[in-house]
Amino acid sequence: RSSWLLLAPLLTPPVPVITAPPCSLCPEGAHRFQWIRNLVPEFGISSSHVKVLSSPAEFYELLKVQIKTAKQRVVMASLYLGTGLLEQELVDCLEETLEKSLQAKGSSNLRVSILLDYTRGSRGRKNSRTMLIPLLQRFPEQVRVSLFHTPNLRGLLRLLIPERFNETIGLQHIKVYLFDDNVILSGANLSDLYFTNRQDRYVLLQDSPEIADFFTELVDAIGDVSLQLQRDDTVQMMEGMVHPYQGDKMAYCEIANRRVMEVINSARTRQELLHAKTFHSSQQGSSLLSQQGSQASGGLKPEPDTWIYPLIQMKPFGIQIDEMVTETLLTEAERDARIYLTTGYFNLTQAYMDLILGTRAEYRILLASPEVNGFFGAKGVAGAIPAAYVYIEHQFYSEVCYLHQQERVQLQEYSRAGWTFHAKGLWLYLAGSDLPCLTLIGSPNFGYRSVHRDLEAQVAIVTENKALQQQLHQEQEQLYLCSGVVSSSTFEQPNRYVKLWVKLVTPLIKNFF
């Protein structure tokens, strides 16, 4: 997005090629995905605890309700917090809830932890930091604001790249919103557009303490290696922690890797002990676990028919779990299986493109038309980004046609007047099934940035429950209904004209947006 970015590939070490681990799939339905638990913790829950949301307004109202009713913890990880009236209302809700918790007990158990990206959260005079400082000043013992700074933005690069473009080097991109034992996974940021007319995806996992504990620990781990916002708008690292851009890069990344992997591995061990028999259990085994769970909680706990797998991708720290799982899912998709894949920014990695073009499943790929791209109408160089995406899309479509794969791999463009498109994820329909048994939902866009530069997290939701499968199917249908199929004539339209300089520059900078 800037002329300085042309230098960045020269300053970035080459990326090793990752091959997905071999896996042998079980033949029966949703249980064929049990191999994921070899990499990450497996959380078994009831499908009645999973709710799929469909609109930005519903997402925003849920955030407010959850903040107002939180008693123990509020944990929010996002790219940034906006500075408008709707965002201020969220901050006001946090303030009211913190105030009530103090009045109720004198000393409150409520803790608020917010993780944002340093570069995006510090942009401009009024920014995420200035929005949150009043909370830090009023509730210093209860509120923590962590600002992640990528270790790859340092030295000369940090000095030369302008404020608006420095985030292209790497970001905190995870979006998790957690209130007591309720968790919202999404691709949406905490900004007014995402509360009104920017289409995304959102899923609520209700009354899921083990999942909430995992994401609390994950955000805490990233927070520990991030800059801590102070009441006077300065930032500092925790005592004894290596600085992300002033300290030794390798030492910092090793510490960050260790902190995050401790969270993943300890949760995995806990879940193996808790739910060792729930995935392929006999009725007797699952009933026993159900009774144990009900005794612990004091009530009847429904047996799990849905499994949640958190997939983490932090390539700067050497963590590539989401990439490995996604590549394996694409590799192992059987003939006549259908994969619906959606991304707000169509810029797939070469590995993902090769797997889509070289495997047997049917693909329906949903992406933003130029008019609903988040950069449409932007000033300066950023205004050319939608054209760059058109160029990348055209190249991929040409490859599909060259390989005579048009029937198996279909592109569709989301178009909706007055809206922008930011939804990302995947739905997997097994051969012969009209409903999906697996979905991926979270922050990754399946592009180079998601795999190599940013901190990302999503969950794989695997379910046997027909009602939840129907919810996921309706979510997919609702998104795809607002789309048109891409054909060769699509690229002959006047609004698809790509200037020569954009074609020349795109291959050089495509890894940065």
Coordinates of C-alpha atoms in Angstrom, one line a residue:
R1 CA 0.0 0.0 0.0
S2 CA 3.0 2.3 0.0
S3 CA 6.2 2.6 -2.0
W4 CA 8.2 1.6 1.2
L5 CA 6.5 -1.8 1.0
L6 CA 8.4 -2.6 -2.1
L7 CA 11.5 -2.9 0.1
A8 CA 9.8 -5.2 2.6
P9 CA 10.2 -8.5 0.8
L10 CA 13.9 -7.9 0.8
L11 CA 13.8 -7.4 4.6
T12 CA 11.7 -10.5 5.4
P13 CA 13.4 -13.9 5.7
P14 CA 12.1 -16.6 3.3
V15 CA 9.2 -18.6 4.6
P16 CA 9.6 -22.4 4.8
V17 CA 7.1 -24.6 3.0
I18 CA 4.7 -26.3 5.3
T19 CA 3.1 -29.7 4.4
A20 CA 0.1 -30.9 6.2
P21 CA 0.6 -33.9 8.5
P22 CA -0.8 -37.2 7.3
C23 CA -4.0 -38.1 8.9
S24 CA -6.2 -41.2 8.6
L25 CA -9.8 -40.3 8.6
C26 CA -12.5 -42.4 10.3
P27 CA -15.2 -43.4 7.9
E28 CA -18.3 -42.4 10.0
G29 CA -19.8 -38.9 9.6
A30 CA -18.7 -36.1 11.9
H31 CA -16.4 -38.4 13.9
R32 CA -13.9 -38.4 11.0
F33 CA -12.5 -35.1 12.3
Q34 CA -11.2 -36.5 15.6
W35 CA -7.6 -36.2 14.3
I36 CA -7.8 -32.4 15.1
R37 CA -7.6 -33.2 18.8
N38 CA -4.0 -34.5 18.2
L39 CA -3.0 -30.8 17.8
V40 CA -5.4 -28.8 20.0
P41 CA -7.8 -29.3 22.9
E42 CA -11.2 -30.8 22.1
F43 CA -14.2 -29.3 23.8
G44 CA -17.4 -31.4 23.8
I45 CA -20.6 -29.4 24.3
S46 CA -24.3 -29.6 23.6
S47 CA -25.5 -28.1 20.4
S48 CA -28.2 -26.3 22.4
H49 CA -25.3 -24.0 23.7
V50 CA -24.4 -22.9 20.2
K51 CA -26.2 -19.9 18.5
V52 CA -25.4 -18.6 15.1
L53 CA -26.0 -14.8 14.7
S54 CA -26.7 -13.3 11.3
S55 CA -26.5 -9.5 11.5
P56 CA -24.2 -6.7 12.7
A57 CA -27.0 -5.2 14.8
E58 CA -27.6 -8.5 16.5
F59 CA -23.9 -8.8 17.2
Y60 CA -23.8 -5.3 18.7
E61 CA -26.9 -5.7 20.9
L62 CA -25.5 -9.1 22.2
L63 CA -22.2 -7.4 23.1
K64 CA -24.0 -4.8 25.2
V65 CA -26.2 -7.3 26.9
Q66 CA -23.3 -9.6 27.8
I67 CA -21.2 -6.7 29.1
K68 CA -24.1 -5.5 31.3
T69 CA -24.6 -9.0 32.8
A70 CA -21.0 -10.0 33.3
K71 CA -20.0 -10.8 36.9
Q72 CA -16.6 -12.4 36.8
R73 CA -14.8 -11.5 33.6
V74 CA -14.9 -9.6 30.3
V75 CA -12.2 -10.5 27.8
M76 CA -12.2 -8.8 24.4
A77 CA -9.6 -9.3 21.7
S78 CA -9.9 -7.3 18.5
L79 CA -7.8 -5.5 15.9
Y80 CA -9.0 -2.1 17.3
L81 CA -11.8 -0.2 19.1
G82 CA -13.4 2.5 17.0
T83 CA -14.0 6.1 18.2
G84 CA -17.6 6.8 17.3
L85 CA -20.8 6.9 19.4
L86 CA -21.6 3.2 19.2
E87 CA -18.1 2.3 20.4
Q88 CA -18.4 4.9 23.2
E89 CA -21.7 3.2 24.2
L90 CA -19.7 -0.1 24.7
V91 CA -17.1 1.7 26.8
D92 CA -20.0 3.2 28.9
C93 CA -21.5 -0.2 29.4
L94 CA -18.1 -1.5 30.7
E95 CA -17.9 1.5 33.0
E96 CA -21.4 1.0 34.4
T97 CA -20.8 -2.8 34.9
L98 CA -17.5 -2.1 36.7
E99 CA -19.2 0.6 38.9
K100 CA -22.0 -1.8 39.8
S101 CA -19.6 -4.5 40.7
L102 CA -17.8 -2.2 43.1
Q103 CA -21.0 -1.0 44.7
A104 CA -22.3 -4.5 45.2
K105 CA -19.3 -5.9 47.0
G106 CA -17.0 -3.0 47.9
S107 CA -14.1 -4.9 46.2
S108 CA -15.1 -6.4 42.9
N109 CA -14.3 -9.8 41.5
L110 CA -14.9 -8.5 37.9
R111 CA -11.9 -8.3 35.7
V112 CA -11.8 -6.6 32.3
S113 CA -9.0 -7.6 29.9
I114 CA -8.8 -5.9 26.4
L115 CA -6.2 -6.9 23.7
L116 CA -5.8 -4.8 20.7
D117 CA -3.2 -4.2 18.0
Y118 CA -0.6 -1.4 18.9
T119 CA -0.3 0.1 15.4
R120 CA -4.0 0.2 14.6
G121 CA -5.0 1.1 18.1
S122 CA -2.6 4.1 18.2
R123 CA -3.5 5.6 14.8
G124 CA -4.6 9.3 15.0
R125 CA -5.0 11.7 17.8
K126 CA -8.3 10.1 18.9
N127 CA -7.9 6.3 18.9
S128 CA -8.5 3.1 20.8
R129 CA -6.1 4.1 23.5
T130 CA -7.8 7.4 24.3
M131 CA -11.2 5.6 24.3
L132 CA -10.0 3.2 27.0
I133 CA -7.8 5.4 29.2
P134 CA -10.8 6.6 31.3
L135 CA -11.5 3.0 32.3
L136 CA -7.8 2.5 33.3
Q137 CA -7.8 5.7 35.3
R138 CA -11.0 4.9 37.2
F139 CA -10.6 1.1 37.7
P140 CA -6.8 0.5 37.7
E141 CA -7.1 -2.7 39.7
Q142 CA -9.7 -4.3 37.5
V143 CA -8.9 -3.2 33.9
R144 CA -6.0 -4.3 31.7
V145 CA -5.4 -3.0 28.2
S146 CA -2.7 -4.8 26.2
L147 CA -1.4 -3.6 22.8
F148 CA 0.3 -6.2 20.7
H149 CA 3.3 -5.0 18.6
T150 CA 4.6 -7.3 16.0
P151 CA 8.3 -8.2 16.4
N152 CA 8.8 -7.9 12.6
L153 CA 8.2 -4.1 12.7
R154 CA 11.5 -2.8 14.1
G155 CA 14.6 -0.8 13.3
L156 CA 14.8 1.1 10.0
L157 CA 11.5 -0.4 8.8
R158 CA 9.6 1.0 11.8
L159 CA 11.1 4.4 11.2
L160 CA 10.5 4.6 7.5
I161 CA 6.9 3.2 7.1
P162 CA 4.2 5.8 7.6
E163 CA 1.7 5.3 10.3
R164 CA -1.2 4.3 8.0
F165 CA 0.9 1.5 6.4
N166 CA 3.0 0.1 9.3
E167 CA 0.2 -2.3 10.1
T168 CA 0.9 -4.2 6.9
I169 CA 3.9 -5.8 8.5
G170 CA 1.9 -7.7 11.1
L171 CA -1.1 -7.4 13.4
Q172 CA -3.0 -8.7 16.4
H173 CA -6.0 -9.9 14.3
I174 CA -7.8 -12.3 16.7
K175 CA -11.5 -11.4 17.4
V176 CA -12.8 -13.1 20.6
Y177 CA -15.4 -11.5 22.9
L178 CA -15.9 -13.3 26.2
F179 CA -18.2 -12.7 29.1
D180 CA -18.1 -15.0 32.2
D181 CA -18.6 -18.4 30.5
N182 CA -20.1 -17.1 27.2
V183 CA -17.8 -16.8 24.2
I184 CA -18.5 -14.9 20.9
L185 CA -16.2 -16.0 18.0
S186 CA -16.2 -13.6 15.0
G187 CA -14.3 -11.9 12.3
A188 CA -15.8 -8.5 13.3
N189 CA -13.9 -5.7 14.9
L190 CA -15.2 -3.3 17.6
S191 CA -16.1 -0.6 15.2
D192 CA -19.4 1.1 14.1
L193 CA -19.3 -0.4 10.6
Y194 CA -19.2 -3.9 12.1
F195 CA -22.3 -3.0 14.2
T196 CA -24.3 -1.6 11.3
N197 CA -23.7 -2.4 7.6
R198 CA -20.5 -4.5 7.4
Q199 CA -21.5 -8.2 7.0
D200 CA -19.5 -10.7 9.0
R201 CA -20.0 -14.0 10.8
Y202 CA -20.7 -14.5 14.5
V203 CA -21.3 -17.5 16.7
L204 CA -22.1 -17.6 20.5
L205 CA -21.0 -20.5 22.6
Q206 CA -23.1 -20.2 25.8
D207 CA -22.3 -21.6 29.2
S208 CA -19.0 -23.1 28.1
P209 CA -16.6 -22.6 31.0
E210 CA -13.8 -24.7 29.6
I211 CA -13.8 -22.9 26.3
A212 CA -14.0 -19.5 28.0
D213 CA -11.1 -20.5 30.3
F214 CA -9.0 -21.5 27.2
F215 CA -9.6 -18.2 25.4
T216 CA -9.1 -16.2 28.6
E217 CA -5.7 -17.9 29.0
L218 CA -4.8 -17.4 25.3
V219 CA -5.6 -13.6 25.5
D220 CA -3.6 -13.4 28.8
A221 CA -0.6 -15.1 27.2
I222 CA -0.6 -12.7 24.2
G223 CA -1.2 -9.8 26.6
D224 CA 1.8 -10.8 28.7
V225 CA 4.1 -10.3 25.6
S226 CA 2.3 -7.1 24.6
L227 CA 2.8 -3.5 25.6
Q228 CA 0.6 -2.5 28.6
L229 CA -1.3 0.8 28.3
Q230 CA -0.8 3.1 31.2
R231 CA -3.2 5.7 32.7
D232 CA -1.1 8.6 31.2
D233 CA -1.3 7.1 27.6
T234 CA 2.3 5.7 27.8
V235 CA 3.0 2.0 27.3
Q236 CA 5.5 -0.4 29.0
M237 CA 6.3 -4.0 29.0
M238 CA 5.7 -6.3 32.0
E239 CA 8.7 -6.5 34.2
G240 CA 11.3 -9.0 33.0
M241 CA 9.7 -9.4 29.5
V242 CA 11.6 -8.9 26.3
H243 CA 10.5 -5.9 24.3
P244 CA 8.9 -6.7 20.9
Y245 CA 10.9 -4.3 18.8
Q246 CA 13.7 -3.0 21.0
G247 CA 14.8 -6.3 22.4
D248 CA 16.2 -9.4 20.8
K249 CA 13.7 -10.7 18.2
M250 CA 14.5 -14.4 18.5
A251 CA 14.4 -14.3 22.3
Y252 CA 11.0 -12.4 22.2
C253 CA 9.5 -14.9 19.7
E254 CA 10.7 -17.9 21.8
I255 CA 9.1 -16.5 24.9
A256 CA 5.9 -15.8 23.0
N257 CA 5.8 -19.3 21.5
R258 CA 6.4 -20.8 24.9
R259 CA 3.6 -18.8 26.6
V260 CA 1.0 -19.6 23.9
M261 CA 1.9 -23.3 23.5
E262 CA 1.7 -23.7 27.3
V263 CA -1.9 -22.6 27.0
I264 CA -2.7 -24.9 24.1
N265 CA -0.9 -27.9 25.6
S266 CA -2.2 -27.6 29.2
A267 CA -5.8 -27.2 27.9
R268 CA -5.3 -30.2 25.7
T269 CA -4.1 -32.3 28.6
R270 CA -7.1 -31.1 30.7
Q271 CA -9.5 -31.9 28.0
E272 CA -8.1 -35.4 27.5
L273 CA -8.6 -36.1 31.1
L274 CA -12.1 -34.6 31.2
H275 CA -13.5 -35.9 27.9
A276 CA -11.3 -38.9 27.0
K277 CA -14.5 -40.9 26.2
T278 CA -16.9 -38.4 24.8
F279 CA -16.0 -38.5 21.1
H280 CA -16.2 -42.2 20.4
S281 CA -17.8 -43.2 23.7
S282 CA -20.1 -46.0 24.5
Q283 CA -23.4 -44.9 25.9
Q284 CA -22.2 -46.2 29.3
G285 CA -19.1 -44.1 29.2
S286 CA -20.8 -40.9 28.0
S287 CA -23.5 -41.3 30.6
L288 CA -20.9 -41.7 33.4
L289 CA -19.2 -38.5 32.2
S290 CA -22.5 -36.8 32.0
Q291 CA -23.3 -37.8 35.6
Q292 CA -19.9 -36.6 36.8
G293 CA -20.4 -33.3 35.0
S294 CA -23.9 -32.9 36.5
Q295 CA -22.6 -33.6 40.0
A296 CA -19.9 -31.0 39.5
S297 CA -22.3 -28.3 38.2
G298 CA -25.2 -29.3 40.5
G299 CA -27.6 -29.9 37.5
L300 CA -28.2 -32.1 34.5
K301 CA -25.6 -31.5 31.9
P302 CA -26.6 -32.5 28.3
E303 CA -24.4 -35.0 26.6
P304 CA -22.1 -33.5 23.9
D305 CA -23.1 -33.8 20.3
T306 CA -20.8 -30.9 19.1
W307 CA -17.1 -30.5 19.4
I308 CA -15.1 -27.2 19.4
Y309 CA -11.4 -27.1 18.3
P310 CA -9.5 -23.8 18.7
L311 CA -7.2 -23.3 15.8
I312 CA -4.3 -20.9 16.4
Q313 CA -2.0 -19.3 13.8
M314 CA 0.9 -17.2 14.9
K315 CA 3.7 -17.7 12.3
P316 CA 5.9 -14.9 13.8
F317 CA 6.1 -17.2 16.9
G318 CA 6.4 -20.5 14.9
I319 CA 2.8 -21.6 15.6
Q320 CA 1.0 -22.9 12.5
I321 CA -1.9 -25.0 13.7
D322 CA -4.6 -23.3 11.8
E323 CA -2.7 -23.6 8.6
M324 CA -2.0 -27.3 9.1
V325 CA -5.6 -28.1 9.9
T326 CA -7.0 -26.1 7.0
E327 CA -4.6 -27.7 4.5
T328 CA -5.5 -31.1 5.8
L329 CA -9.2 -30.4 5.5
L330 CA -8.8 -29.3 1.9
T331 CA -6.5 -32.3 1.2
E332 CA -8.8 -34.9 2.6
A333 CA -12.1 -33.6 1.2
E334 CA -13.6 -36.5 -0.7
R335 CA -15.1 -36.6 -4.1
D336 CA -18.6 -35.1 -4.2
A337 CA -18.0 -33.3 -0.8
R338 CA -18.9 -29.6 -1.1
I339 CA -16.8 -26.9 0.5
Y340 CA -18.2 -23.4 0.8
L341 CA -15.3 -21.0 1.5
T342 CA -15.8 -17.3 2.0
T343 CA -13.3 -14.4 2.5
G344 CA -13.7 -10.7 2.6
Y345 CA -10.3 -10.3 0.8
F346 CA -9.7 -12.9 -1.9
N347 CA -5.9 -13.4 -1.8
L348 CA -5.5 -17.2 -1.1
T349 CA -2.0 -18.6 -0.3
Q350 CA -0.4 -20.6 -3.1
A351 CA -0.8 -23.8 -1.0
Y352 CA -4.6 -23.2 -0.6
M353 CA -5.0 -22.4 -4.3
D354 CA -3.1 -25.6 -5.3
L355 CA -5.2 -27.7 -3.0
I356 CA -8.5 -26.3 -4.3
L357 CA -7.4 -26.7 -7.9
G358 CA -5.9 -30.2 -7.4
T359 CA -8.3 -32.0 -5.1
R360 CA -11.7 -33.7 -5.7
A361 CA -14.3 -31.8 -3.7
E362 CA -16.6 -29.2 -5.2
Y363 CA -15.9 -25.6 -4.1
R364 CA -18.1 -22.5 -3.9
I365 CA -15.9 -19.6 -3.1
L366 CA -17.6 -16.3 -1.9
L367 CA -15.7 -13.0 -2.1
A368 CA -16.4 -9.3 -2.1
S369 CA -17.3 -7.6 -5.3
P370 CA -15.3 -4.3 -5.7
E371 CA -18.2 -2.2 -4.5
V372 CA -18.5 -4.0 -1.2
N373 CA -14.7 -4.3 -0.6
G374 CA -13.8 -2.4 2.6
F375 CA -11.2 -0.3 0.7
F376 CA -13.7 0.8 -2.0
G377 CA -13.5 4.6 -2.4
A378 CA -10.5 5.0 -0.1
K379 CA -8.1 7.9 -0.7
G380 CA -4.7 7.6 -2.2
V381 CA -3.0 4.3 -3.0
A382 CA -5.4 2.4 -0.8
G383 CA -8.2 3.2 -3.3
A384 CA -6.5 0.9 -5.8
I385 CA -6.7 -2.1 -3.5
P386 CA -10.1 -3.3 -4.8
A387 CA -8.6 -3.3 -8.3
A388 CA -5.7 -5.4 -7.1
Y389 CA -8.2 -7.9 -5.7
V390 CA -10.0 -8.0 -9.0
Y391 CA -6.7 -8.7 -10.7
I392 CA -5.9 -11.6 -8.3
E393 CA -9.5 -12.9 -8.7
H394 CA -9.2 -12.8 -12.5
Q395 CA -5.9 -14.7 -12.4
F396 CA -7.4 -17.4 -10.3
Y397 CA -10.5 -17.6 -12.5
S398 CA -8.3 -17.9 -15.6
E399 CA -6.4 -20.8 -13.9
V400 CA -9.7 -22.5 -13.1
C401 CA -10.8 -22.2 -16.8
Y402 CA -7.4 -23.3 -18.1
L403 CA -7.7 -26.5 -16.0
H404 CA -11.4 -27.0 -17.1
Q405 CA -12.5 -26.9 -13.5
Q406 CA -15.4 -24.4 -13.9
E407 CA -18.0 -26.9 -12.8
R408 CA -16.1 -28.0 -9.7
V409 CA -14.7 -24.7 -8.6
Q410 CA -17.1 -21.8 -8.7
L411 CA -16.5 -18.1 -7.7
Q412 CA -19.3 -16.0 -6.4
E413 CA -19.3 -12.3 -5.6
Y414 CA -21.2 -10.8 -2.7
S415 CA -23.0 -7.6 -3.6
R416 CA -25.4 -5.6 -1.4
A417 CA -26.3 -1.9 -1.8
G418 CA -24.9 0.2 1.1
W419 CA -23.0 -2.7 2.7
T420 CA -19.5 -3.9 2.8
F421 CA -18.4 -7.6 3.1
H422 CA -16.0 -9.0 5.7
A423 CA -17.3 -12.6 6.3
K424 CA -14.8 -15.4 6.3
G425 CA -14.8 -19.1 7.0
L426 CA -15.7 -22.5 5.6
W427 CA -18.6 -24.9 5.6
L428 CA -18.0 -28.6 4.8
Y429 CA -20.7 -30.8 3.4
L430 CA -19.8 -34.5 3.3
A431 CA -20.7 -36.4 0.1
G432 CA -24.4 -37.1 -0.1
S433 CA -25.3 -34.7 2.7
D434 CA -27.5 -31.6 2.4
L435 CA -26.2 -30.1 5.6
P436 CA -22.7 -29.2 6.8
C437 CA -21.1 -31.1 9.7
L438 CA -18.1 -28.8 10.1
T439 CA -17.6 -25.0 9.9
L440 CA -14.5 -22.8 10.5
I441 CA -15.3 -19.4 12.0
G442 CA -13.0 -16.7 13.3
S443 CA -10.4 -14.1 12.1
P444 CA -8.3 -15.7 9.3
N445 CA -8.9 -14.7 5.6
F446 CA -7.0 -17.7 4.1
G447 CA -4.5 -15.2 2.6
Y448 CA -0.8 -14.7 3.0
R449 CA -1.2 -12.2 5.8
S450 CA -3.4 -14.6 7.8
V451 CA -0.9 -17.4 7.4
H452 CA 2.4 -15.6 7.7
R453 CA 2.1 -12.2 9.3
D454 CA -0.8 -11.8 11.7
L455 CA -1.9 -13.4 15.0
E456 CA -5.1 -15.3 14.1
A457 CA -7.6 -17.6 15.8
Q458 CA -10.7 -19.5 14.7
V459 CA -12.6 -22.5 15.8
A460 CA -13.6 -25.7 14.0
I461 CA -17.1 -26.5 15.0
V462 CA -18.0 -30.2 14.3
T463 CA -21.6 -31.3 15.0
E464 CA -23.8 -34.3 14.6
N465 CA -26.9 -32.3 15.6
K466 CA -29.3 -31.7 12.7
A467 CA -30.7 -28.5 14.2
L468 CA -27.3 -26.9 14.5
Q469 CA -26.3 -28.2 11.1
Q470 CA -29.5 -26.5 9.8
Q471 CA -28.4 -23.2 11.5
L472 CA -25.1 -23.4 9.8
H473 CA -26.6 -24.2 6.5
Q474 CA -29.0 -21.3 6.7
E475 CA -26.1 -19.0 7.6
Q476 CA -24.3 -20.1 4.5
E477 CA -27.4 -19.8 2.3
Q478 CA -28.1 -16.3 3.6
L479 CA -24.6 -15.1 2.7
Y480 CA -24.5 -16.8 -0.7
L481 CA -28.0 -15.5 -1.7
C482 CA -26.6 -12.0 -1.9
S483 CA -24.1 -13.1 -4.6
G484 CA -23.7 -13.6 -8.3
V485 CA -21.7 -16.3 -10.1
V486 CA -18.5 -15.1 -11.7
S487 CA -18.0 -15.8 -15.4
S488 CA -15.6 -14.5 -18.1
S489 CA -18.1 -11.7 -18.8
T490 CA -17.7 -10.5 -15.2
F491 CA -14.2 -9.2 -16.0
E492 CA -15.4 -7.4 -19.2
Q493 CA -17.5 -4.9 -17.2
P494 CA -16.2 -1.3 -17.0
N495 CA -15.8 -1.4 -13.2
R496 CA -13.4 -4.4 -13.5
Y497 CA -10.8 -2.5 -15.5
V498 CA -7.4 -2.8 -13.8
K499 CA -4.8 -0.2 -14.6
L500 CA -1.4 -1.4 -15.8
W501 CA 0.5 0.0 -12.8
V502 CA -1.8 -2.0 -10.5
K503 CA -1.1 -5.2 -12.4
L504 CA 2.6 -4.5 -12.2
V505 CA 2.6 -3.7 -8.5
T506 CA 0.2 -6.3 -7.2
P507 CA 2.6 -9.3 -7.4
L508 CA 5.1 -7.3 -5.3
I509 CA 2.8 -6.2 -2.6
K510 CA 0.0 -8.8 -2.5
N511 CA 1.6 -10.4 0.6
F512 CA 0.9 -7.2 2.6
F513 CA -2.9 -6.8 2.2

